[in-house]
Amino acid sequence: SDDVCLFLQQTFDKILIANRGEIACRVMKTCKKMGIQTVAVHSEVDSSAVHVKMADEAVCVGPAPTNKSYLNMDAIMDAIRATGAQAVHPGYGFLSENKEFAKRLVSKESACCLIFVLLLGYPVMIKASAGGGGKGMRIAWNDEETREGFRFSSQEAASSFGDDRLLIEKYIDNPRHIEIQVLADKHGNALWLNERECSIQRRNQKVVEEAPSTFLDPVTRQAMGEQAVQLARAVQYSSAGTVEFLVDSKKNFYFLEMNTRLQVEHPITECITGLDLVEQMIRVAKGYQLQHKQQDIPINGWAIETRVYAEDPYKSFGLPSIGWLSQYQEPLNLSNVRVDSGIQEGSDISIYYDPMISKLVTYGATRGEALARMEEALDNYVIRGVTHNIPLLREIITHPRFISGDINTNFLPEVYPEGFKGHQLEEDKRRELVASAVALHITAQLRSQKVLGNLRVSSTPVECNHWELCVELGERRHVADVTKSGNIYTVEVDGNKVEISGEWNLASPLLPLRINGKHRMLQCLSRDISGKIVLQYLGTSFKLRVLSKLAAELNSYMPEKVAEDTSSILRSPMPGTVVAVSVKPGDTVAEGQEICVIEAMKMQNSLTAVKQAKVKSVHCKPGETVGEGDLLIELE
């Protein structure tokens, strides 16, 4: 589109936000600050969403599927006419870069540029021309992957953006992904607002971003900024936009694309420059000149953003998770923390839309300060009811390679070649976790013996202050000798002493502890009368079981549950919709052959056979909705 804030009139006091979730909420906050009325559009399943509640008016534009609601141009145009909205802010994704939508909103033709690249060999990148967020994007290293990538990318592009056109370009292996934020008005003025480092990605979608980059020197930064501004001026661009580059190890940079919209990661630029980008977009759309000169744009401190998703990070670094947010608490009690979200406690994460829960942003005078605050914010973030990717985010920002700035777009598969396994406990951290579980278990036991602060049995002379327990963690069993004095527990774990103190508020989802003099924030995710406890520690969830010595001895005689033979069955790794089933009973499949395709949150996932076998039965068909773990195919 010619303008990211698409306008019907240059003078307006009512904006329709053609989007949902955190970006819709973000735009509405700025509009309210500027005294502009807002109109929300929503699907039937989003009728109680946060962005709908925030808006001055709301219009339902169709059922849950995006092609019938948020991509439904006719319904959105009807909403514009019905509400009298004088401008439309499309956010990102959906219709934000759809030239047909722009044509229907403005009287003049939108600028359109088609780039054809002659490719002389693999690898290549196949991606949706109207896309973003990693959707409709595949890397191909050979002819077979090209055919497969074309099929999946075009289908995802049509589903996510209502446009199945694709671009094919040369893929540069292991670069950095660094982008320049630009801002231009309708009077020929244009600025570059420094860079954002976006190299930490999974499936070509950004996961962690920071501003500025640890890699750029002032000369390279200026060269990239000036070229980005030249591009914006060459196409007479007016609004906030982003010019993306790939940067090699020698600081050579190559143009990737220009996103003519607001980026997901725009908050980190706002943190280091002090500019409200949404406000600037609206001012430009109204016809005002830019308020700043290039020399006015600072780099003030450091900002880091982590994208918090309803995803299982242990499956391909993040396959979608759905559910109801039974408990939700953002870490806004901490200073220098910003959370952009479009959900609240009780919100439903469905299969229909992007699984982003929020954008968690921290900032400080230095990168070290911003990273330390991010670590603390992730530990204080309470999310219950859905699986989330906080374990992965915390591991990334505390990894030595990330801390040193040694990153590229292949960071995750390089650091975790066997897939993400969660935090790997060193022996001292293992003892801390075991001691924490023991102290929590005893605290709960002591509380259960009392009624309103008094002992249930008044004849009991004194509380017990010494225990001998066994703790199961993973494949190992630990012996714990515990003494208690006031709120302080001394736990000897396998002969090593750990001292723990805390307030021990069992009603709180957060468990602030002091362990051997160090502050630790744990979360108790669950516990039961059998001694099973699930603790979130250093970002990762760990399952433990605390038993008396007698119970542990008797438990060793219990038969172990036989693991399911997964080589002969295919279960859905995520909730989603069956797009295609490639086999029928009696067919013989080869190892690695595609059996079916599941679409979840607009991403298509090919599921394959793990061995050569004959198909015994098929339990799904195209169009059906399946849950995580549902049986799809049985092999003989």
Phi, psi and omega in degrees: 000156182288321178232135181292318172273090185294135186234148171262324177225146180282340174254117184212153176226014176217124182242134172265129179261110184271060183197189182214179171068209188295326182291323176296317178297319180300314181295320181297322178300317179291319179300317179296322178297327181269001179077024181257132178289151183236146175237126177260142167252151183205156173276173181299321182283347180261015186298336179251016183293160183298318182294332177290318179293329182284333188285156175286327176222157179217142182227129175280129183246012175143180180288182190300315182306136187297328180290349178252002182223275186289345174254006182275092184300319182299315181293322180290320176297322177297321179295322178298313181293319184293326183265347182075023179297139183256355178207159179230130171250116185272356181066226175227159186071193180046242185261014190296333180235031181266113186291332178294321177296319179297320180298324181284343182263329184244155184280336181264160180290141175283151176288142181220131181230121178253124182248124178250129183245126175277117184259130184249032177146165181277159001276161177232157175252125175254124184211155181292131181291334180256017193262185179177169176069020179082353181280141181069032184227131179217147173257134180237133180250355179202179184298318182297316179293330177294314179297316180294317180297321178298316181297308182293319183295318181293321179292316178295321180297316179296319181290321186271327188235358182069022184209115186262013178290146185234155169247146174236125183220163178293135180262126178263121186280136174058042175270178165267148176251106181234132184237153180248127176277127177243157178216124184223150178249188183269009183245017177088005179268139179210143181230155166248132188254042179071187190249167170230132176271119187232036188281339180280107187222156168223133186052041177063018175244134184293144181240317178229133178230156176212156176218130358281187177273145176288346191267327187280140170263166183303324182293313179294319179302314181293319180298316179294318180297316181294321178292325178296318179294320177301319178297314180301318180291324182298327180258011180055044181285142178220111176150191171274138179208170183228129175256119185260141181229152165258135185236127181271182187293343179260014179069019168285135182238146186231131180298132179255301179189167172243127176264114184269061183192182174278132180275152175307317188272017182299335182301328182290330174292319178299323182294320185269348179250337183082006180265142172267105186293325178295318177298319179295322178298317181292320178299316180297317180297331177281351177101005180285155173280158176298145183272350188235157172255165183301323181290348179275351187270113184265170160246098186254094179082206185219143179225144181228138177237133170244137180268114181270117184244152168277080183218157174264104185290348180278354179244103179054037181064011174144089170259146190301147174234143179238164178153186183254130181285093183288334177211134184210124183215112180279149184278048184280358174287346180268146177284158178058035177235134177232135178234115174261112182219162177233024181228172178208173177302128183101348179293153180253127174265113187253175180280353191277335189231174179304139186276014181294129175272313181195171168248116181262120185238133173232153181212159181196178180292331179229167177296322179300318178295317181295321179292317179297320179290326177295317178301316180293320181295319178296321179292334183264001183274119183257118178225118179233146175109336176225154172285139183227170187259018179302323176305317180292315181301316182292322178294323180297309188287347177255002181285138181305323180294319179292316181300322180280349181086010180273081186226160170205182184289350178257020185304309186298308178293335177287318182282326182236070184297336179261013183094163182284131183243005184086181181291130179267114189286125167285164186300319181293323178290326177297317178295321177301316182294314179299315180296322179296317179296319179297313181297319179294319180299314181292319178302316179294320178298315181296322179294323182292345179274356185241155173234116181052042175087351179255150178295140180299321180251106188295340182283350179294123188290308183215159176287148174290140178232019177214132182221149171239117187228165173239141182233126176262126178220110185066228181269001186248153176239134183241144175264131182235124175253120192238136169233153184228135175221106185066234178264010184253127175252136170248116186243122175264109183256113181050040176089359180247128185277138175230128179253128184231134174224155179181176179280337176056050175274100185287348179275345182272142176288341180260144182232083179285123183232159170243114186244115183050040176086355181254139178285131175227137174251112177253165172229132175269108183278327176192157172201153179219177187290342180279359180096359178285129181225136173244118181244138170266116186223126185055036176089337186258145177273130179236137178262125179232164173220124181256124183228154169291164181299323179292314180297322179295321179294316180291326182295333180294342179271354181286137179292144179277146178289131181285129181290146180290140177281101185277356180285341184252002179225153175237116176252153180290126180282355184201162171286143180176196181242135178287119180269318183209145172237121189262359184226167175220162179306135181099340178292147172259127182246149178265158177300129180089356181286139178294131180254315178203169180234130178246130175257128178225122178052045174072010175249130181264135184235121180274124179256133188238164178283142180267355178203165174280128183194173176263140180286122181274313180202155179239125185250016180214164176213158183304138179097344180283147174266133181236154178259166177298128180090355179294141179286127181253308186223140171246136177250154178283000000 
